[in-house]
Coordinates of C-alpha atoms and ligand atoms in Angstrom, one line a residue:
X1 CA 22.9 30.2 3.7
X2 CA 19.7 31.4 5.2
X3 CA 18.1 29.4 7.7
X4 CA 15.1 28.6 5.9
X5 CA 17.6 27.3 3.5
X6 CA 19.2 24.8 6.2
X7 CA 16.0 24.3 7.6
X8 CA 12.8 24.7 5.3
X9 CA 9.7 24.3 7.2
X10 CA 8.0 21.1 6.9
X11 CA 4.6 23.3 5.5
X12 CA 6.8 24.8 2.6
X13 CA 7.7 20.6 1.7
X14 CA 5.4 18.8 -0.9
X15 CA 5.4 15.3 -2.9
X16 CA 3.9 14.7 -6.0
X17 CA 1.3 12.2 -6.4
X18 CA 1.4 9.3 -9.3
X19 CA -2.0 10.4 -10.7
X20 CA -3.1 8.0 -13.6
X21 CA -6.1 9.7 -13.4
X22 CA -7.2 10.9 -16.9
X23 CA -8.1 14.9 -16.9
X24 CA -6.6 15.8 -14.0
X25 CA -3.9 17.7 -13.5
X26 CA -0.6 17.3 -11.7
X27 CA -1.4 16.4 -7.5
X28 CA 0.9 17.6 -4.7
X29 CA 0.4 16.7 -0.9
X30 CA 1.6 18.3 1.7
X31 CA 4.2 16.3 3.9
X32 CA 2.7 17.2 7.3
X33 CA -0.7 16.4 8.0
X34 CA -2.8 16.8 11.0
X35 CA -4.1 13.9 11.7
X36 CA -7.5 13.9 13.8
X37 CA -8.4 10.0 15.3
X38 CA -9.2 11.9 18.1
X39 CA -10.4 9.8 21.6
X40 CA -14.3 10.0 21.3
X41 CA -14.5 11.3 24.8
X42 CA -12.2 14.8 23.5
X43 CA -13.8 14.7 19.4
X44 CA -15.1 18.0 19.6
X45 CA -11.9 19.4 20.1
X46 CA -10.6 18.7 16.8
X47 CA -12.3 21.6 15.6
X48 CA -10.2 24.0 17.4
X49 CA -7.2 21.7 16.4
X50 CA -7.9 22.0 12.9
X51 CA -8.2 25.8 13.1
X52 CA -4.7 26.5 14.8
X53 CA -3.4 24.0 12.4
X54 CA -4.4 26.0 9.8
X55 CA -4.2 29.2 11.0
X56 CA -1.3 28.8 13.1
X57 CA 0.7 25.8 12.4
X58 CA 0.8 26.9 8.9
X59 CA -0.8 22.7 8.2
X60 CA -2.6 22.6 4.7
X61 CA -3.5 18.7 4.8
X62 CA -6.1 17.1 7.7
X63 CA -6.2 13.6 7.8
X64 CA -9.8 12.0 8.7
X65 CA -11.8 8.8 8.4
X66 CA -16.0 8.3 8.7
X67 CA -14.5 5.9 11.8
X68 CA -12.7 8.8 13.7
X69 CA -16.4 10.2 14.8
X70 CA -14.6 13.5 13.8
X71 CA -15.3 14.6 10.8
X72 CA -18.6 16.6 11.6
X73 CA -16.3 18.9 13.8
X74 CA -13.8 18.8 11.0
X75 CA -16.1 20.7 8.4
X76 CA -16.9 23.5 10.9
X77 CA -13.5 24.0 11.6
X78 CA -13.0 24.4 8.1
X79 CA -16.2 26.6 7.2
X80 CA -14.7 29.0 10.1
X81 CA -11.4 29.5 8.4
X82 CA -12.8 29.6 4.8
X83 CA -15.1 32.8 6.2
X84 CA -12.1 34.5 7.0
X85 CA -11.1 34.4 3.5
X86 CA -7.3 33.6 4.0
X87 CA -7.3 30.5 3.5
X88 CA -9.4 28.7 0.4
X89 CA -10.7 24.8 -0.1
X90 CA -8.2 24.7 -2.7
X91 CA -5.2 25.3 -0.7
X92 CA -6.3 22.3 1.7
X93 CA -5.7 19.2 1.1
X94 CA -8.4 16.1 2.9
X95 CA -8.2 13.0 2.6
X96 CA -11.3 10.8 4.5
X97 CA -11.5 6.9 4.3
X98 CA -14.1 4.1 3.9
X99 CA -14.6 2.0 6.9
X100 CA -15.0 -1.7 6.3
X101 CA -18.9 -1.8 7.2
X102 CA -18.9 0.5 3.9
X103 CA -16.9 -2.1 1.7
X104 CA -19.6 -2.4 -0.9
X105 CA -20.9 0.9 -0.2
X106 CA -18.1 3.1 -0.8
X107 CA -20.3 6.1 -2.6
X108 CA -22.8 6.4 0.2
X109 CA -19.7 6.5 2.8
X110 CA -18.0 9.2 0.7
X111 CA -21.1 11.1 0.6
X112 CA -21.8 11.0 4.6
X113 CA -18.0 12.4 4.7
X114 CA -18.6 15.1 2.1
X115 CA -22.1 16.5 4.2
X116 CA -20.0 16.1 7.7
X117 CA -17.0 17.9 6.3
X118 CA -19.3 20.2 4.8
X119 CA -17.0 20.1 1.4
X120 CA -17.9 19.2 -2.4
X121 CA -15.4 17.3 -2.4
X122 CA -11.9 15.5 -1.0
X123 CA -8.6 15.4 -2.3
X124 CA -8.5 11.9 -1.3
X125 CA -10.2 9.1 -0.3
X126 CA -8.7 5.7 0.9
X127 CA -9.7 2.2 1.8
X128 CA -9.4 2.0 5.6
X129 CA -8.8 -1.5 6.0
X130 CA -8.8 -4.7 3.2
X131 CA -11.2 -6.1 5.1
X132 CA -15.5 -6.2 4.9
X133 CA -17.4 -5.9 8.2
X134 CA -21.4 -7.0 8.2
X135 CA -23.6 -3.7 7.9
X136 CA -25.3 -4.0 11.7
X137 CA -27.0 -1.4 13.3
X138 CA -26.3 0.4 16.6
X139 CA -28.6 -0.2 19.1
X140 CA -31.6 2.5 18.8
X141 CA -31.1 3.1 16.0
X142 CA -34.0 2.5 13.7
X143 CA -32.8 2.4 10.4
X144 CA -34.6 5.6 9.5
X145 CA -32.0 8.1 7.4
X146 CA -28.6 7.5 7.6
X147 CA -28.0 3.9 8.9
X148 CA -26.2 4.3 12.5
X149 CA -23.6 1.3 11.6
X150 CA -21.6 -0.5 14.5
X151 CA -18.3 0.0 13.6
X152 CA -16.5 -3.1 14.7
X153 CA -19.0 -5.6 14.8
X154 CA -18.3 -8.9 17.5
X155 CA -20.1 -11.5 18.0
X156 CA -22.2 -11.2 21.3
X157 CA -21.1 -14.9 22.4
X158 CA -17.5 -15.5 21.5
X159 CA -16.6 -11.8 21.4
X160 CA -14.3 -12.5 18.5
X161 CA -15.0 -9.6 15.4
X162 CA -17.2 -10.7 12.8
X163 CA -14.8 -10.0 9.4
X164 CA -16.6 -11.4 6.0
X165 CA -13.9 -13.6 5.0
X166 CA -15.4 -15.2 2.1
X167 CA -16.4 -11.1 0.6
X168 CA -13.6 -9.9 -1.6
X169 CA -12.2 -6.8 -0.3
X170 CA -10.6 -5.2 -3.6
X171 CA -14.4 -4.6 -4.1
X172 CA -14.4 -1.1 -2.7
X173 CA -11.2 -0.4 -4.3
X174 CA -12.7 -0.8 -7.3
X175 CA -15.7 1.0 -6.5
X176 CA -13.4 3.8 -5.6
X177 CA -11.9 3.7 -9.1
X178 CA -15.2 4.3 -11.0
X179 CA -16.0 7.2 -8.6
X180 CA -12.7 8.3 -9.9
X181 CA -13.1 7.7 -13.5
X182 CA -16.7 9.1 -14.0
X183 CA -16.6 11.9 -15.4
X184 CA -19.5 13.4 -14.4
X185 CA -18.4 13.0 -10.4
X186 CA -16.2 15.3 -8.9
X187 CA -16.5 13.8 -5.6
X188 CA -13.2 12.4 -5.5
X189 CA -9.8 13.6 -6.9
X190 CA -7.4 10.9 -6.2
X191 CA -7.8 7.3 -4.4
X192 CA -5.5 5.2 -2.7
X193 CA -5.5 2.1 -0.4
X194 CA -4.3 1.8 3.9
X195 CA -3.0 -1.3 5.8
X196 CA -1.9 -3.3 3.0
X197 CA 0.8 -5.3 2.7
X198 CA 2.7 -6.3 -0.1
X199 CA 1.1 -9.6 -1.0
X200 CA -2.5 -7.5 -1.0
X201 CA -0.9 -4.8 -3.0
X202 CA 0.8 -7.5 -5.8
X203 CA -3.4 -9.2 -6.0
X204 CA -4.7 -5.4 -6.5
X205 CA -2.2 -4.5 -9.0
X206 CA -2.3 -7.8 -11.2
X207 CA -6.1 -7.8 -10.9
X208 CA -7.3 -7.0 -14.5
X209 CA -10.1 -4.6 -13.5
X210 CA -7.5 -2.3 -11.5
X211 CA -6.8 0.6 -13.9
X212 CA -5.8 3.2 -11.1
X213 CA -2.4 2.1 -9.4
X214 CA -3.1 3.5 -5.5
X215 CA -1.7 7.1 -5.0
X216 CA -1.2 6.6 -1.2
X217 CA -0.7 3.2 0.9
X218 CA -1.3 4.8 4.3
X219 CA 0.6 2.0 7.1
X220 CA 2.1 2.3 10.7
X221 CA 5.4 3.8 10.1
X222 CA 7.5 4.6 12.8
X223 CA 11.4 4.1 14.4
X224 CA 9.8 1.3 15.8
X225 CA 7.9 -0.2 12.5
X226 CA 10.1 1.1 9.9
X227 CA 8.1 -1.0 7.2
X228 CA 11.7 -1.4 5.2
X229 CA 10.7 -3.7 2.6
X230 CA 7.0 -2.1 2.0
X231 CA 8.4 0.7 1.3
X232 CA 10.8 0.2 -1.1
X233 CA 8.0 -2.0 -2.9
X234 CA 5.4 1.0 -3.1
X235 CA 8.5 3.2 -4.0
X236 CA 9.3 0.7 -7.0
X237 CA 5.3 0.9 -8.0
X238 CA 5.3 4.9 -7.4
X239 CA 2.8 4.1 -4.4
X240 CA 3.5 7.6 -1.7
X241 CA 3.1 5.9 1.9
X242 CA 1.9 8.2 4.4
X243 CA 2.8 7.2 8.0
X244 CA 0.2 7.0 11.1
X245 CA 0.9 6.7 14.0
X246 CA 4.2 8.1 13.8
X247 CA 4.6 9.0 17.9
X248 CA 3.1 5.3 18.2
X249 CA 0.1 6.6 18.9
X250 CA -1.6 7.7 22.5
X251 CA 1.2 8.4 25.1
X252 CA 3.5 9.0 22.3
X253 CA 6.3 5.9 23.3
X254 CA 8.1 7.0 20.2
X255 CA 9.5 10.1 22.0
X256 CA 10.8 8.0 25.4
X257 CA 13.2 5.9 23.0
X258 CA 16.1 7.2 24.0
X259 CA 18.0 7.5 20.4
X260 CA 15.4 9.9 19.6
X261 CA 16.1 11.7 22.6
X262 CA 19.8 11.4 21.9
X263 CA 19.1 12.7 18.4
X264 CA 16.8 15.6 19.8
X265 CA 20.0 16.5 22.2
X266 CA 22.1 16.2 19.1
X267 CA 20.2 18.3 16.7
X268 CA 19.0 20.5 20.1
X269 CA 15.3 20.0 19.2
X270 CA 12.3 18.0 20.2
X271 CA 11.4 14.5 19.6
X272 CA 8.9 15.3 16.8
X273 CA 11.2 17.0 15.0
X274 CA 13.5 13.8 14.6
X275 CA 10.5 11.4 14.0
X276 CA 8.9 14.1 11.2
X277 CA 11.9 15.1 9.7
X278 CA 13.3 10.7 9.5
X279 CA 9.7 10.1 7.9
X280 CA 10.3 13.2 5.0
X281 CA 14.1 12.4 4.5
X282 CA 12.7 8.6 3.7
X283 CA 10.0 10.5 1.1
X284 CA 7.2 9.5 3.4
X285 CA 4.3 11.7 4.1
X286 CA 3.4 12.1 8.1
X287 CA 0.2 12.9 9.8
X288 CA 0.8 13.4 13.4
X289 CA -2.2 13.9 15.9
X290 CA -2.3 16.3 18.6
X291 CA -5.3 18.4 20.7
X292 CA -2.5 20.3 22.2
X293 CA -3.1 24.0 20.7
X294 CA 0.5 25.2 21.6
X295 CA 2.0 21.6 19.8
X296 CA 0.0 22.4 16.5
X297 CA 1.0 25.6 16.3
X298 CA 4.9 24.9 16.6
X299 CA 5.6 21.1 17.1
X300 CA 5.5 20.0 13.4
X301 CA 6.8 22.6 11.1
X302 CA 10.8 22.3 12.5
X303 CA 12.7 20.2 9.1
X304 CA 15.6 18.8 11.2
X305 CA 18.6 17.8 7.9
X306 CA 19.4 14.3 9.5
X307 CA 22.4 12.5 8.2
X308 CA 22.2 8.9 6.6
X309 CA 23.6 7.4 9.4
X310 CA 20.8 9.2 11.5
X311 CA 18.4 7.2 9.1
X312 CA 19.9 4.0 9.5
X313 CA 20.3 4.1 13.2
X314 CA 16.7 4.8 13.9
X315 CA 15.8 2.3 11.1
X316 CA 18.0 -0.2 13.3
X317 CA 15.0 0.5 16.4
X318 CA 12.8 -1.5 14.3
X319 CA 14.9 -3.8 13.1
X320 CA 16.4 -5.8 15.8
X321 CA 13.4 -4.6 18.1
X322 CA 10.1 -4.4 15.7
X323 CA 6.7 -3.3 17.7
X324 CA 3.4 -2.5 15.8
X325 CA 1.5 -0.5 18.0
X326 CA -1.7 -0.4 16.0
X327 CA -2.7 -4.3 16.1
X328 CA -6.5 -4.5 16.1
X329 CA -8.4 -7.6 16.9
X330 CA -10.7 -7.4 13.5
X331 CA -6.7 -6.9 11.4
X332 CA -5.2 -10.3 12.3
X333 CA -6.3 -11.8 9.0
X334 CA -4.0 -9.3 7.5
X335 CA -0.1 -10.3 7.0
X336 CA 1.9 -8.5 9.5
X337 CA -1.1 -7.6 12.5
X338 CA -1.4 -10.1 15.7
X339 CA -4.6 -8.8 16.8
X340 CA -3.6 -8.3 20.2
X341 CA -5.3 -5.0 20.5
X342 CA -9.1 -6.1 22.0
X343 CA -11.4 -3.3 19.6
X344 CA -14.3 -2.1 21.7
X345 CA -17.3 -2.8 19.5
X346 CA -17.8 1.4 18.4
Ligands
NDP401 P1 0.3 9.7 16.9 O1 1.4 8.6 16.7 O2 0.3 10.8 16.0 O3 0.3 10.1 18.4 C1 -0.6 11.0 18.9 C2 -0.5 11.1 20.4 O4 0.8 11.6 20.7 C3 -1.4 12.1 21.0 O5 -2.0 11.6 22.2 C4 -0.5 13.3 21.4 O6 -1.0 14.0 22.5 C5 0.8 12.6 21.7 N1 2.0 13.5 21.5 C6 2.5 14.0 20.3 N2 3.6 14.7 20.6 C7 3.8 14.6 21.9 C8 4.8 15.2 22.8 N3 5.8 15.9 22.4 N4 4.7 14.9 24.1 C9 3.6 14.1 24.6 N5 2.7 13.6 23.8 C10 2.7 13.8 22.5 O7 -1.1 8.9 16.9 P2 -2.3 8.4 16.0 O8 -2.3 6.9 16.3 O9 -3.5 9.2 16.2 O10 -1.8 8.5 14.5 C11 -1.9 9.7 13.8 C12 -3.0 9.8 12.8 O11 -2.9 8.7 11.8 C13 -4.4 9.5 13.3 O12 -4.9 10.6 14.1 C14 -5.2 9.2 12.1 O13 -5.5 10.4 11.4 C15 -4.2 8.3 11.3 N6 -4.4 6.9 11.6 C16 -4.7 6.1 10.6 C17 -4.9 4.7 10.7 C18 -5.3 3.9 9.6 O14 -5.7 2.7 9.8 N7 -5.2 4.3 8.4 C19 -4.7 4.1 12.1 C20 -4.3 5.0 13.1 C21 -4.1 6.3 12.8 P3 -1.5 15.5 22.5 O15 -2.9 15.5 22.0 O16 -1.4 15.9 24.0 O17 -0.5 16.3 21.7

């Protein structure tokens, strides 16, 4: 056996997205993604991330969000590699997300991504949060052009975030769908949903208005947030999940536990490897983040063939010891979040 045969690279692995779409084609995703919530202090260098991705990581899917503040660096990044003719818009795939502040705006925030990334259009575009955040204005800015929105809005007294409780959240899902079902706009290919929970899934599904079943749930998933029972649920409803944070995000904590450094002495590779290749053998798509050049261009690509009992011991992290290490203030509303994470007011 060859050993891309034992070991395909993660770039040559794809899943196939439920598409209820009507007209379109079949949709694959790439497995790996970059992902690109870079800190705002070190945004500009996603551009050069997303180029050695490309170029030399072999990568064919960014992740991105109007939040990350990234996306502007994203499309030249991208126009860059497109004039070198190797690579075309149709071998990428991008998926972007509407912020909460845009909950009943969805077109103009998918527009605003489309002119940053510089593209006609995205392969797919998610709902960032269930939530709706009031549209305020950053200070200085006067309202002129494109509204300069606070993204988590808190109240200047209490300091607690200002969520609109009483707005109903599947609203920009469903703006989402008739983006998707026009005809005429080919903004948008296919449309999916992040940080929801079952309970918020079951309401979206059994609404009667919901024609589109999500392609993508995108959630924390990681040995220490396994999400066990969410994922067998979106499995059951042909929902892909796509995993963020999968190093448990800044610092990368993920990589200090030491069964993944047992399984990376094991397997003799590195701590990405186990955490990439345990999200793809569970059939979940992973978008790691890095702005280290020589990471990107050989970090993520390594498919490590991890036994079943490799799955179910790093399942067991999470289970006797579950940690969410994305747990923002404005999410506590939301079935499995705390809200211990204080959100500065971006
Ligand atoms: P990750 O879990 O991917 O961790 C990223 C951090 O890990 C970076 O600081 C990186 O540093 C570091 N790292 C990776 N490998 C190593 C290593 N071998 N040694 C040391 N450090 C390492 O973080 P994110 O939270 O950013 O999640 C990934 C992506 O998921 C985001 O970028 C975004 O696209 C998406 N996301 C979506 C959310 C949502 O609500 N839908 C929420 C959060 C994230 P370095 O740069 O030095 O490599």
């Amino acid at each position: 056996m060859s050993k891309s045969q034992s070991h395909p690279s993660t770039t040559e692995i794809y899943f196939t997205l439920k598409n209820n779409v009507p007209g379109l084609g079949s949709q694959i995703i790439p497995v790996v993604g970059l992902g690109t919530a870079s800190p705002s202090d070190r945004a500009p260098e996603t551009k050069e991330a997303v180029i050695t991705a490309i170029e030399k990581g072999g990568l064919r899917h960014i992740d991105t969000a109007w939040f990350y503040g990234t996306e502007k660096f994203i499309g030249e990044a991208l126009q860059e590699v497109f004039s070198r003719g190797k690579v075309k818009r149709e071998d990428l795939f991008i998926t972007t997300k509407v912020w909460p502040v845009y909950w009943d705006n969805a077109s103009e925030s998918i527009d605003i991504s489309l002119k940053d990334l510089q593209l006609d259009y995205v392969d797919l575009v998610l709902q960032h949060w269930p939530l709706c955040f009031p549209k305020i204005l950053k200070p200085g800015s006067n309202g002129n052009g494109v509204p300069q929105y606070i993204g988590v809005p808190h109240d200047s007294e209490t300091g607690e975030p200002l969520v609109e409780s009483e707005k109903d959240y599947l609203t920009t899902y469903k703006q989402l769908q008739s983006i998707v079902l026009d005809p005429r706009d080919h903004r948008v290919k296919n449309i999916g949903v992040s940080n929801y929970p079952i309970g918020y899934l079951n309401k979206l599904l059994s609404d009667p208005d919901i024609k589109i079943t999500p392609a993508i749930n995108q959630v924390e998933i990681n040995p220490q947030c396994p999400q066990l029972e969410l994922a067998e649920f979106c499995h059951e409803k042909g929902i892909l999940m796509t995993a963020y944070s999968p190093m448990g995000s800044s610092g990368a904590p993920i990589l200090k536990l030491p069964e993944i450094v047992e399984l990376a002495k094991k397997y003799n590779c590195s701590g990405n490897d186990i955490v990439i290749s345990y999200l793809i053998r569970r059939g979940i798509v992973v978008i790691p983040r890095s702005l280290n050049l020589q990471r990107i261009a050989k970090d993520f690509q390594n498919y490590i063939l991890l036994t079943d009992e490799d799955v179910d011991n790093i399942n067991q992290i999470g289970i006797k010891t579950p940690f969410r290490h994305i747990d923002e203030d404005f999410a506590k509303s939301i079935p499995g979040f705390t809200g211990r994470t204080k959100t500065k007011a971006t």
